[in-house]
XYZ file of C-alpha atoms in Angstrom:
741
model
C -9.293 -12.558 9.545
C -7.052 -11.207 12.272
C -4.555 -8.416 11.925
C -1.132 -9.655 10.956
C 1.632 -9.167 13.461
C 4.239 -7.271 11.472
C 7.838 -7.264 12.620
C 9.244 -3.858 13.432
C 12.827 -4.461 12.260
C 14.861 -7.177 10.632
C 11.971 -9.320 9.329
C 10.050 -9.152 6.081
C 7.501 -6.377 5.798
C 6.647 -7.259 2.222
C 7.042 -10.782 0.868
C 10.651 -11.388 -0.110
C 11.815 -8.011 1.228
C 13.270 -6.729 4.448
C 13.216 -3.360 6.070
C 16.411 -1.398 6.304
C 18.243 -1.995 9.576
C 16.938 -0.268 12.661
C 17.859 3.358 13.227
C 20.849 4.398 15.280
C 19.260 7.528 16.747
C 22.508 9.465 16.481
C 21.582 12.975 15.401
C 17.840 12.594 14.961
C 15.865 13.192 11.783
C 14.670 16.712 10.958
C 11.514 16.574 8.840
C 9.914 19.492 7.027
C 6.311 18.723 6.036
C 4.069 21.759 5.766
C 0.652 21.062 4.280
C -1.131 24.386 3.647
C 0.353 25.861 6.816
C -1.894 23.604 8.885
C -0.384 20.154 9.304
C 2.832 18.159 9.357
C 4.423 15.713 11.794
C 3.349 17.576 14.952
C -0.018 18.837 16.176
C -0.710 22.405 15.014
C -4.246 23.023 16.258
C -5.140 26.348 17.864
C -6.695 24.491 20.790
C -5.713 21.247 22.498
C -7.005 17.921 21.174
C -7.831 15.031 23.474
C -7.101 11.666 21.881
C -9.424 9.149 23.551
C -7.574 6.127 22.179
C -4.280 7.149 23.759
C -5.916 9.058 26.627
C -3.545 11.869 25.811
C -3.985 15.583 25.189
C -2.166 16.975 22.182
C -0.945 20.553 22.209
C 1.002 22.501 19.603
C 4.300 20.855 18.718
C 3.563 17.369 20.084
C 4.520 14.548 17.681
C 1.372 13.060 16.123
C 0.478 9.350 16.585
C 1.509 8.206 13.108
C 4.927 9.817 13.414
C 5.404 8.519 16.934
C 4.765 5.008 15.570
C 7.293 5.558 12.776
C 9.789 6.825 15.340
C 9.243 3.875 17.670
C 9.320 1.256 14.911
C 12.510 2.545 13.289
C 14.215 3.733 16.501
C 14.737 7.197 15.042
C 14.127 10.431 16.898
C 12.084 12.874 14.801
C 12.206 16.662 15.044
C 9.775 18.981 13.299
C 11.764 21.420 11.136
C 8.747 23.367 9.863
C 7.553 26.614 11.358
C 4.299 26.457 9.306
C 4.893 30.064 8.262
C 3.668 29.579 4.663
C 0.538 28.029 3.194
C 1.587 27.413 -0.439
C 4.214 24.973 -1.727
C 6.045 27.490 -3.911
C 6.236 29.976 -1.041
C 7.600 27.219 1.193
C 10.184 26.239 -1.414
C 11.344 29.814 -1.939
C 11.658 30.356 1.813
C 13.519 27.130 2.558
C 15.749 27.340 -0.527
C 16.749 30.911 0.323
C 17.791 29.795 3.812
C 19.934 26.936 2.510
C 17.537 24.097 3.501
C 17.453 24.715 7.220
C 14.414 25.137 9.449
C 12.617 28.456 9.038
C 12.654 28.803 12.843
C 16.095 27.407 13.733
C 19.073 28.072 11.453
C 21.066 25.294 13.185
C 18.470 22.656 12.263
C 19.375 21.146 8.887
C 16.407 19.628 7.023
C 16.774 15.891 6.340
C 13.446 15.337 4.546
C 11.733 18.149 2.660
C 8.154 18.065 1.327
C 7.225 20.098 -1.760
C 6.181 19.838 -5.398
C 8.076 17.363 -7.571
C 8.834 20.200 -9.998
C 10.654 22.091 -7.255
C 12.361 18.922 -6.042
C 13.671 18.199 -9.547
C 14.859 21.801 -9.675
C 16.769 21.091 -6.474
C 18.229 17.920 -7.955
C 19.322 19.566 -11.163
C 21.031 22.264 -9.078
C 22.816 19.659 -6.974
C 20.687 20.362 -3.898
C 18.865 16.993 -3.603
C 20.287 13.513 -3.000
C 20.149 11.114 -5.960
C 18.258 8.103 -4.625
C 19.590 5.851 -7.378
C 22.894 5.858 -5.480
C 21.085 4.441 -2.432
C 18.712 1.838 -3.945
C 20.597 -1.058 -2.360
C 19.700 0.531 0.989
C 16.024 0.772 -0.059
C 14.840 -2.810 -0.742
C 11.128 -2.000 -0.692
C 11.395 1.011 -2.980
C 13.823 -0.804 -5.276
C 11.338 -3.662 -5.682
C 8.578 -1.153 -6.483
C 10.676 0.386 -9.251
C 11.504 -3.043 -10.675
C 7.798 -3.896 -10.794
C 6.886 -0.521 -12.324
C 9.446 0.422 -15.002
C 7.216 3.129 -16.504
C 7.050 4.919 -13.163
C 10.821 4.681 -12.844
C 11.243 6.248 -16.281
C 8.820 9.006 -15.291
C 10.755 9.756 -12.098
C 14.178 9.855 -13.696
C 15.964 13.080 -14.572
C 18.966 12.121 -16.716
C 19.087 8.808 -14.859
C 18.778 10.354 -11.400
C 15.787 10.067 -9.020
C 15.347 12.785 -6.426
C 12.080 11.769 -4.737
C 9.992 8.721 -3.965
C 6.648 8.818 -5.811
C 3.331 9.659 -4.197
C 0.089 8.085 -5.402
C -3.271 8.886 -3.809
C -4.413 5.418 -4.876
C -1.961 3.784 -7.288
C -3.630 1.990 -10.198
C -6.959 2.975 -8.704
C -9.974 4.537 -10.388
C -9.978 8.263 -9.657
C -13.344 9.665 -10.748
C -16.491 7.825 -11.696
C -20.144 8.201 -12.610
C -22.174 9.045 -9.511
C -25.952 8.645 -9.440
C -28.780 9.485 -7.069
C -29.875 5.868 -7.001
C -33.059 6.679 -5.114
C -34.308 8.507 -8.201
C -33.525 5.464 -10.336
C -35.438 3.287 -7.880
C -38.390 5.661 -7.938
C -38.887 5.704 -11.715
C -38.009 2.047 -12.322
C -39.522 0.230 -9.342
C -42.745 2.224 -8.925
C -45.399 -0.126 -10.290
C -48.390 2.163 -9.802
C -48.291 4.015 -13.127
C -50.845 6.533 -11.888
C -48.036 8.115 -9.830
C -46.186 9.122 -12.993
C -46.534 12.451 -14.795
C -49.423 12.893 -17.197
C -49.466 16.696 -17.435
C -48.979 18.638 -20.640
C -45.627 20.097 -19.533
C -44.090 16.628 -19.142
C -40.495 16.930 -18.079
C -40.697 20.192 -16.197
C -41.479 23.828 -16.681
C -39.189 24.345 -19.664
C -40.814 22.394 -22.517
C -38.516 23.923 -25.161
C -35.717 21.877 -23.557
C -38.015 18.986 -22.742
C -36.864 15.508 -23.733
C -40.409 14.369 -24.517
C -40.542 17.021 -27.244
C -37.657 15.512 -29.256
C -35.646 12.376 -29.887
C -32.316 13.813 -31.012
C -30.200 10.996 -29.584
C -29.971 7.981 -31.873
C -29.163 4.375 -30.878
C -25.510 3.640 -30.161
C -25.986 -0.124 -29.986
C -27.975 -0.350 -33.228
C -31.541 -1.437 -33.943
C -31.449 -3.910 -31.056
C -30.203 -3.553 -27.506
C -27.048 -5.458 -28.490
C -25.142 -5.610 -31.745
C -25.115 -8.787 -33.812
C -21.520 -9.696 -32.913
C -22.483 -10.076 -29.251
C -25.449 -12.399 -29.833
C -24.847 -16.119 -29.264
C -26.289 -19.072 -31.129
C -29.112 -19.231 -28.581
C -30.177 -15.710 -29.530
C -29.030 -14.264 -26.199
C -26.095 -12.143 -25.070
C -23.757 -13.519 -22.404
C -21.915 -11.002 -20.219
C -19.684 -11.150 -17.150
C -21.214 -9.921 -13.899
C -20.497 -10.009 -10.182
C -22.708 -12.772 -8.842
C -24.574 -12.978 -5.564
C -21.452 -14.579 -4.009
C -19.295 -11.577 -4.913
C -17.391 -13.497 -7.570
C -17.348 -13.166 -11.343
C -19.992 -15.173 -13.154
C -21.963 -15.090 -16.406
C -25.477 -13.818 -17.111
C -27.566 -14.090 -20.245
C -29.713 -11.257 -21.582
C -32.551 -11.246 -24.071
C -32.264 -9.356 -27.360
C -35.096 -6.933 -28.152
C -35.618 -3.731 -30.091
C -33.357 -0.932 -28.827
C -35.096 1.157 -26.167
C -33.869 4.398 -27.786
C -35.487 3.355 -31.049
C -38.686 2.553 -29.172
C -38.611 5.860 -27.288
C -37.925 7.909 -30.407
C -40.995 6.431 -32.093
C -43.076 7.284 -29.038
C -41.636 10.796 -28.795
C -42.316 11.476 -32.463
C -46.046 11.248 -31.782
C -45.965 13.124 -28.467
C -46.182 11.301 -25.151
C -46.382 11.732 -21.416
C -43.876 10.899 -18.714
C -46.163 8.062 -17.692
C -46.050 6.568 -21.188
C -42.255 6.778 -21.319
C -42.008 5.085 -17.921
C -44.428 2.325 -18.865
C -42.503 1.635 -22.069
C -39.170 1.621 -20.230
C -40.342 -0.718 -17.484
C -41.620 -3.180 -20.108
C -38.272 -3.019 -21.905
C -36.393 -3.844 -18.704
C -38.650 -6.835 -18.080
C -38.163 -8.073 -21.636
C -34.357 -7.878 -21.407
C -33.555 -8.558 -17.748
C -36.697 -10.252 -16.428
C -35.115 -13.701 -16.186
C -32.584 -12.315 -13.696
C -35.005 -10.597 -11.291
C -36.637 -12.242 -8.300
C -35.994 -14.043 -5.037
C -32.588 -15.718 -5.041
C -31.705 -14.294 -8.440
C -29.118 -11.729 -9.531
C -31.447 -8.773 -8.882
C -34.102 -8.238 -6.246
C -35.595 -5.363 -8.284
C -35.138 -3.845 -11.736
C -33.344 -0.681 -10.626
C -30.392 -2.874 -9.639
C -29.660 -3.318 -13.345
C -28.145 0.186 -12.984
C -27.345 0.607 -9.292
C -25.948 -2.696 -7.972
C -22.622 -4.476 -7.995
C -24.099 -6.637 -10.773
C -25.142 -3.738 -13.044
C -25.099 -4.638 -16.770
C -26.745 -1.758 -18.594
C -25.687 -0.226 -21.931
C -25.147 3.448 -22.862
C -28.531 3.437 -24.586
C -30.197 2.007 -21.481
C -28.706 4.850 -19.434
C -29.815 7.594 -21.824
C -33.275 6.035 -21.873
C -33.358 6.116 -18.063
C -32.258 9.770 -18.061
C -35.157 10.571 -20.412
C -37.646 8.871 -18.112
C -36.229 10.736 -15.108
C -36.390 14.040 -16.956
C -39.979 13.430 -17.999
C -41.323 12.695 -14.502
C -40.586 15.608 -12.156
C -43.862 15.317 -10.252
C -43.126 11.713 -9.317
C -39.653 12.675 -8.101
C -40.154 16.106 -6.509
C -43.872 16.287 -5.948
C -44.067 19.312 -8.281
C -44.794 18.834 -11.989
C -43.447 22.302 -12.842
C -39.929 21.457 -11.694
C -37.141 20.369 -13.979
C -34.874 17.473 -13.034
C -31.219 18.069 -13.920
C -30.135 14.707 -15.272
C -26.405 15.411 -15.732
C -24.410 18.303 -14.316
C -20.838 19.253 -13.323
C -19.770 20.074 -9.765
C -19.549 23.817 -10.234
C -18.361 26.818 -12.187
C -14.735 26.071 -13.053
C -12.755 25.020 -16.107
C -12.048 21.503 -14.853
C -15.745 21.013 -14.058
C -16.720 21.987 -17.594
C -14.205 19.365 -18.762
C -16.200 16.743 -16.850
C -18.962 17.073 -19.434
C -16.504 16.008 -22.157
C -15.457 13.140 -19.872
C -18.909 11.682 -20.591
C -17.535 10.492 -23.947
C -16.193 7.391 -22.236
C -19.820 6.243 -21.923
C -19.521 5.398 -25.616
C -16.080 3.769 -25.499
C -14.044 6.862 -26.409
C -10.447 6.731 -25.112
C -8.229 9.574 -23.983
C -10.766 11.945 -22.428
C -9.644 11.188 -18.879
C -5.975 10.603 -19.571
C -3.538 11.751 -16.891
C -1.385 13.138 -19.733
C -3.406 15.623 -21.802
C -5.524 13.545 -24.262
C -2.986 10.808 -24.997
C -3.760 7.091 -24.945
C -2.393 3.827 -26.286
C -4.485 2.153 -28.962
C -4.856 -1.621 -29.215
C -1.890 -1.861 -31.604
C 0.379 -0.421 -28.908
C 0.752 2.938 -30.648
C 0.446 6.280 -28.905
C -2.625 8.226 -30.012
C -4.147 11.632 -29.312
C -7.890 11.836 -28.704
C -7.779 15.387 -30.065
C -6.748 14.014 -33.473
C -8.890 10.841 -33.438
C -12.099 10.876 -35.484
C -13.939 8.713 -32.933
C -13.674 11.574 -30.428
C -15.539 13.917 -32.752
C -18.123 11.226 -33.478
C -18.618 11.040 -29.710
C -19.230 14.778 -29.553
C -22.323 14.182 -31.672
C -23.759 12.048 -28.865
C -23.100 14.892 -26.423
C -24.682 17.353 -28.842
C -27.810 15.204 -29.092
C -28.360 14.757 -25.368
C -27.617 18.434 -24.704
C -30.300 19.332 -27.241
C -32.706 17.069 -25.366
C -31.994 18.841 -22.088
C -30.183 15.897 -20.501
C -27.134 18.044 -19.665
C -27.288 21.176 -17.517
C -28.222 24.178 -19.651
C -25.236 26.520 -20.075
C -23.007 24.213 -18.045
C -20.087 26.438 -19.048
C -21.560 29.581 -17.487
C -19.238 31.825 -15.476
C -21.241 34.331 -13.423
C -19.716 37.388 -11.779
C -19.339 35.384 -8.572
C -18.377 31.772 -9.243
C -18.588 28.709 -7.024
C -16.654 25.527 -7.628
C -19.461 23.555 -5.942
C -22.503 25.520 -7.172
C -24.283 22.616 -8.858
C -23.240 19.973 -6.342
C -24.718 22.185 -3.625
C -27.882 22.867 -5.599
C -28.721 19.434 -6.986
C -27.164 16.884 -4.611
C -26.539 18.626 -1.281
C -29.609 20.871 -1.646
C -28.080 23.523 0.581
C -28.928 26.498 -1.672
C -32.092 28.592 -1.690
C -32.856 27.440 -5.257
C -32.168 23.748 -4.523
C -33.499 21.242 -7.059
C -33.095 17.554 -7.843
C -30.137 16.226 -9.842
C -29.537 12.710 -11.142
C -25.919 12.187 -12.220
C -22.385 13.596 -12.135
C -18.904 12.466 -13.134
C -16.666 13.258 -10.169
C -14.825 11.992 -7.098
C -16.795 9.666 -4.860
C -15.971 11.219 -1.479
C -16.720 14.787 -2.597
C -20.076 13.998 -4.160
C -21.443 11.377 -1.807
C -20.814 13.656 1.167
C -24.218 14.952 0.046
C -25.724 11.931 1.774
C -24.528 13.260 5.124
C -27.587 15.484 5.286
C -29.597 12.415 6.236
C -27.437 12.289 9.364
C -28.112 15.904 10.238
C -25.575 17.769 8.100
C -26.902 20.162 5.476
C -30.529 20.381 4.422
C -33.123 18.784 6.671
C -33.785 15.352 5.116
C -37.539 15.797 5.612
C -37.446 18.314 2.742
C -36.451 15.506 0.421
C -39.474 13.940 -1.249
C -37.701 10.603 -1.725
C -36.438 9.365 1.646
C -33.101 7.556 1.729
C -33.314 3.807 2.203
C -30.456 1.362 1.641
C -28.863 3.552 -0.993
C -28.444 7.187 -1.881
C -26.048 9.206 -3.978
C -23.277 6.785 -4.908
C -20.930 5.605 -7.668
C -22.241 3.137 -10.229
C -20.482 0.693 -12.527
C -19.725 1.928 -16.062
C -21.903 0.654 -18.930
C -21.168 -2.145 -21.368
C -19.788 -0.316 -24.394
C -17.638 -1.017 -27.420
C -13.959 -0.304 -26.754
C -11.173 -0.933 -29.283
C -9.424 -3.746 -27.441
C -7.733 -5.661 -30.280
C -6.458 -5.630 -33.831
C -8.095 -7.330 -36.819
C -6.124 -9.231 -39.461
C -6.276 -6.194 -41.741
C -4.618 -4.103 -38.967
C -7.807 -2.187 -38.169
C -8.841 -1.920 -34.536
C -11.302 -4.472 -33.176
C -14.134 -3.274 -30.945
C -15.243 -5.491 -28.068
C -18.212 -5.192 -25.718
C -16.654 -4.550 -22.316
C -17.124 -2.513 -19.155
C -14.086 -0.335 -18.758
C -13.023 2.335 -16.264
C -10.621 4.499 -18.265
C -9.487 6.919 -15.572
C -6.559 5.669 -13.532
C -4.825 7.394 -10.650
C -1.126 7.706 -11.301
C 1.831 9.800 -10.195
C 0.938 12.952 -8.240
C 2.886 16.194 -8.336
C 4.170 16.341 -4.750
C 6.500 14.247 -2.582
C 9.610 14.609 -0.423
C 13.359 14.561 -0.957
C 16.655 14.646 0.961
C 18.554 17.930 0.664
C 22.278 17.344 0.065
C 22.944 19.467 3.158
C 21.298 16.801 5.363
C 23.392 15.505 8.246
C 21.375 12.251 8.543
C 20.968 10.821 5.059
C 21.013 7.228 6.342
C 17.893 7.592 8.508
C 16.142 9.694 5.854
C 16.703 6.869 3.344
C 15.409 4.369 5.900
C 12.160 6.291 6.503
C 11.594 6.858 2.777
C 11.908 3.134 2.122
C 9.692 2.234 5.092
C 6.742 3.890 3.353
C 6.925 1.203 0.651
C 6.762 -1.661 3.162
C 3.439 -3.179 4.175
C 3.747 -1.959 7.744
C 4.858 1.563 6.871
C 2.186 1.961 4.201
C -0.607 0.867 6.532
C 0.428 3.207 9.330
C 0.804 6.060 6.846
C -2.775 5.451 5.684
C -4.644 4.390 8.801
C -2.483 5.472 11.721
C -1.003 3.029 14.316
C -2.641 -0.351 14.929
C -4.582 0.806 17.992
C -6.685 2.926 15.622
C -7.821 -0.164 13.663
C -10.443 -2.819 14.253
C -9.058 -6.182 15.383
C -9.743 -7.892 12.058
C -8.424 -6.968 8.649
C -11.120 -6.972 5.971
C -11.143 -7.365 2.214
C -12.153 -3.987 0.781
C -11.976 -3.163 -2.908
C -10.262 -6.486 -3.477
C -7.409 -5.994 -0.998
C -6.834 -6.961 2.612
C -6.962 -3.786 4.632
C -7.194 -2.329 8.122
C -10.509 -0.744 9.060
C -10.633 2.294 11.317
C -12.252 1.370 14.607
C -15.255 2.979 16.270
C -13.224 5.125 18.672
C -11.282 6.634 15.763
C -14.472 7.353 13.874
C -16.031 8.882 16.948
C -13.066 11.260 17.298
C -13.459 12.132 13.615
C -17.156 12.896 14.072
C -16.547 15.016 17.162
C -13.752 16.983 15.463
C -16.150 18.512 12.936
C -13.499 18.002 10.251
C -13.671 16.082 6.995
C -11.909 12.708 6.880
C -8.672 13.820 5.220
C -8.244 16.946 7.357
C -8.750 14.960 10.565
C -6.291 12.240 9.517
C -3.616 14.790 8.595
C -4.066 17.244 11.468
C -4.988 14.927 14.360
C -3.409 11.564 13.490
C -0.577 12.593 11.148
C -1.505 10.229 8.308
C -2.351 10.586 4.592
C 0.145 13.332 3.744
C 1.262 13.429 0.111
C 4.800 12.261 0.841
C 6.378 9.438 -1.159
C 3.988 6.536 -0.632
C 1.190 4.554 -2.246
C -2.218 5.199 -0.709
C -4.487 2.203 -0.218
C -7.521 1.702 -2.463
C -9.441 0.705 0.658
C -8.694 4.018 2.362
C -10.625 5.890 -0.322
C -13.660 3.711 0.431
C -13.407 4.398 4.167
C -13.089 8.135 3.560
C -16.423 8.089 1.751
C -19.885 8.585 3.242
C -21.487 5.287 4.279
C -24.057 5.454 1.467
C -21.345 6.278 -1.020
C -19.214 3.400 0.261
C -21.775 0.957 -1.091
C -21.297 2.119 -4.657
C -17.551 2.743 -4.397
C -16.922 -0.707 -2.982
C -19.201 -2.192 -5.660
C -17.125 -0.557 -8.377
C -13.731 -1.426 -6.906
C -14.806 -5.005 -6.206
C -16.069 -5.410 -9.776
C -12.647 -4.226 -10.967
C -10.829 -6.516 -8.534
C -12.673 -9.647 -9.711
C -12.234 -8.742 -13.383
C -15.812 -7.914 -14.293
C -14.952 -4.270 -14.948
C -11.690 -3.679 -16.775
C -9.537 -0.730 -15.761
C -6.542 1.132 -17.120
C -3.297 0.503 -15.260
C 0.274 1.708 -15.321
C 2.422 -1.082 -16.816
C -0.655 -3.266 -17.381
C 1.577 -5.732 -19.210
C 5.256 -5.111 -18.420
C 7.101 -4.121 -21.575
C 3.952 -3.830 -23.696
C 1.650 -0.885 -24.278
C -1.863 -2.318 -24.377
C -5.079 -0.377 -25.060
C -5.662 -0.140 -21.308
C -2.140 0.923 -20.308
C -2.011 4.390 -18.766
C 0.181 6.832 -20.667
C 3.215 8.097 -18.687
C 2.778 11.589 -17.293
C 6.327 12.865 -17.808
C 9.528 12.371 -19.781
C 8.454 14.060 -23.018
C 10.456 16.503 -25.170
C 9.602 20.193 -25.381
C 7.613 21.374 -28.389
C 8.824 24.739 -29.662
C 6.476 27.717 -29.612
C 6.729 27.966 -33.407
C 5.589 24.379 -33.804
C 2.790 24.741 -31.238
C 1.517 27.728 -33.229
C 0.941 25.446 -36.214
C -1.930 23.671 -34.456
C -3.068 26.447 -32.106
C -6.698 26.260 -33.259
C -6.917 22.551 -32.392
C -5.303 23.242 -29.020
C -7.789 26.034 -28.314
C -10.730 23.809 -29.288
C -9.859 21.369 -26.480
C -8.096 23.683 -24.013
C -9.304 23.649 -20.409
C -10.506 27.251 -20.284
C -14.161 26.798 -21.153
C -15.828 28.189 -18.026
C -16.880 31.512 -19.508
C -19.783 33.864 -20.119
C -20.070 32.432 -23.646
C -19.340 29.025 -25.168
C -16.227 28.299 -27.213
C -14.463 25.326 -28.787
C -16.011 21.910 -28.198
C -18.532 23.484 -25.802
C -19.864 25.707 -28.576
C -19.855 22.813 -31.021
C -22.185 20.679 -28.892
C -24.410 23.485 -27.577
C -25.030 25.678 -30.624
C -26.086 25.176 -34.240
C -22.665 25.109 -35.913
C -21.137 23.954 -39.170
C -17.534 23.669 -40.346
C -17.328 27.396 -41.058
C -18.722 28.662 -37.735
C -16.132 30.568 -35.707
C -15.672 28.584 -32.490
C -13.202 30.869 -30.730
C -9.786 32.493 -30.843
C -6.485 30.634 -30.478
C -3.219 31.605 -28.797
C -2.178 33.412 -31.982
C -5.322 35.571 -31.650
C -6.641 33.965 -34.825
C -10.219 32.743 -35.187
C -10.685 28.996 -35.646
C -13.515 26.839 -36.989
C -14.175 23.108 -37.156
C -12.559 23.224 -40.605
C -9.439 24.644 -38.901
C -9.530 21.861 -36.323
C -9.724 19.183 -39.022
C -6.890 20.737 -41.024
C -4.591 20.872 -38.005
C -5.070 17.266 -36.839
C -2.428 15.824 -39.168
C -0.083 18.738 -38.401
C -0.321 18.093 -34.650
C 0.259 14.365 -35.179
C 3.377 14.979 -37.271
C 4.868 17.325 -34.678
C 3.499 16.615 -31.215
C 2.386 12.982 -31.412
C 5.489 11.839 -33.288
C 7.901 13.445 -30.818
C 5.985 12.222 -27.779
C 5.684 8.675 -29.141
C 9.374 8.543 -30.033
C 10.288 9.621 -26.489
C 8.435 6.528 -25.219
C 9.992 4.243 -27.832
C 9.936 3.598 -31.578
C 7.315 0.878 -31.092
C 4.864 3.541 -29.871
C 5.065 5.618 -33.078
C 1.959 5.192 -35.287
C 2.862 3.599 -38.642
C 1.570 6.582 -40.613
C 4.079 8.795 -38.790
C 7.129 6.571 -39.272
C 9.950 8.217 -41.235
C 10.061 7.010 -44.839
C 13.847 7.404 -45.398
């Protein structure tokens, strides 16, 4: 398909909408965007940059291509009001606010658009220093239509009915993080038919047999005695599931029902076994269940695609079984039987990376762990719930405890050494750029950050010849989530109904930065026009991908949406710059800044390493065609469904006295677990604990136990959950918390 010719002014940029009238170019528009002191609307590089597409050399202060296109299309002259004298948003705000919202280099230059955190912008609005956009919505047809289509976002933006900024989304209603696998390892242990290549040594699973999976079978079947529960089995004795077919569209596939592989493995482990025996058993299981779908012209060309392809249809038990087989066969994978494969690990040594281990709970259909708003989620009855006070969450912790005991999670994943690194484990296990580099199998993280590890095959990072498994068509990439039981409905007795579904629970929503119009602006009309332009099709595409000359001639369908694709010349400039994708786009093209706009789902795919793109596009396509369900903002307008994302703002304040009443529960789940010793949920899954074991100290400096946590669940619900639910609406209040007057 060819690129659409999009009118610059006066014609529809989005179906049914028109752009604001063309600019008058009276006083010009003074824009203050300062991203980390390094980028904004003009080139800020220390040395000149030659743009081969435009055959133009950019020096400091020259308007970047994206902003030149905006200027040309809207007939508005832009002036850079930033002196790039600060590198942190709060410092920028304090500087600009103290000067009365003028340029930090020219006191006569009044700022018309100011970029900062939304918290600071709301502070400006509440002080009367930012323009209320609600008063100008009739001049903003594109943004007005967005608000009408997304009432929850509008409610989140509003401060006493006023809106001071247009929202920024780095992928609106888009999956944010995902499970990422070294698919070459999966191929090695699943598709190797010569069983003599597998491990037969007495240390099966590596050089640390006390943590060795083949020494124990702590994890018990999630699906039951068989690979699928009885409610999923049809009258023909098979299970029918939705998959992405060979034509890229949704279709159905039927699977055979056999004894659960975890049950089979546990019986084998109880008597002692080798890595070879585990692999042989697992390969037979895959043939028994999926064999009818493998072969020329069929859904899968090889068995590893059950896990790694766009048509993946594995279960949580299948995945844990695969992790066991990987763990038990280090010689096959690394060439050294004394090594230990790290089957699941966080990115590095930081609190949010420790949290990623708890994010694994979604493997077993647990909601709320990846919520954008603390641990809140909507249950299938439309009520607001808190994963911290939901029993299913604690049941899920038992699965984590079991696989940690088996050595399937990085030992001491919470460890905080004297010198920490936020990428320590990514570098060690995926990038292999450290002196103690080893092999790792899976993470839960962002696609672009993790799959950049594949770049070493193109000469970045460790020499690829040091890798025992050479890259082929795949590498380190995202995979589809497993088929698990999620509470998607309500039974006649008002209990929640679990359904077998693939669901991506983590949804990108409102980010915490944007831009606003200071009330001191002397060109509010053009500022309004540019703000609205970002919510038109043309404006959004240029903001993401730069002007049209940076695109290929044809638009392509990526992640289910029609999108520009950066052309070869643009990519060549990116490669020669030595910068990562986002830095290059911001600093050299002027795109992808976190101003009020909605970033394309397809841009995230293009920002990802070519190997990683395979998996990311697989996942987003599976979501687009309805095979994988995903959480969305305003999934059903006016109704809070089980897969509706919880709003991120608009809640009442909880007093310190009330927060103190459930401080132990808060401490159990608080994001402060990167430490020299385990605490809270980390201690619960990694140590031998009971209800009376002290798990840490809360904000009141009081010790708490699991008994404390259980006691405080109802207290937190009565205070926190009730107030938060009521702020959303009475229909969101759980029935057990409704007033009885």
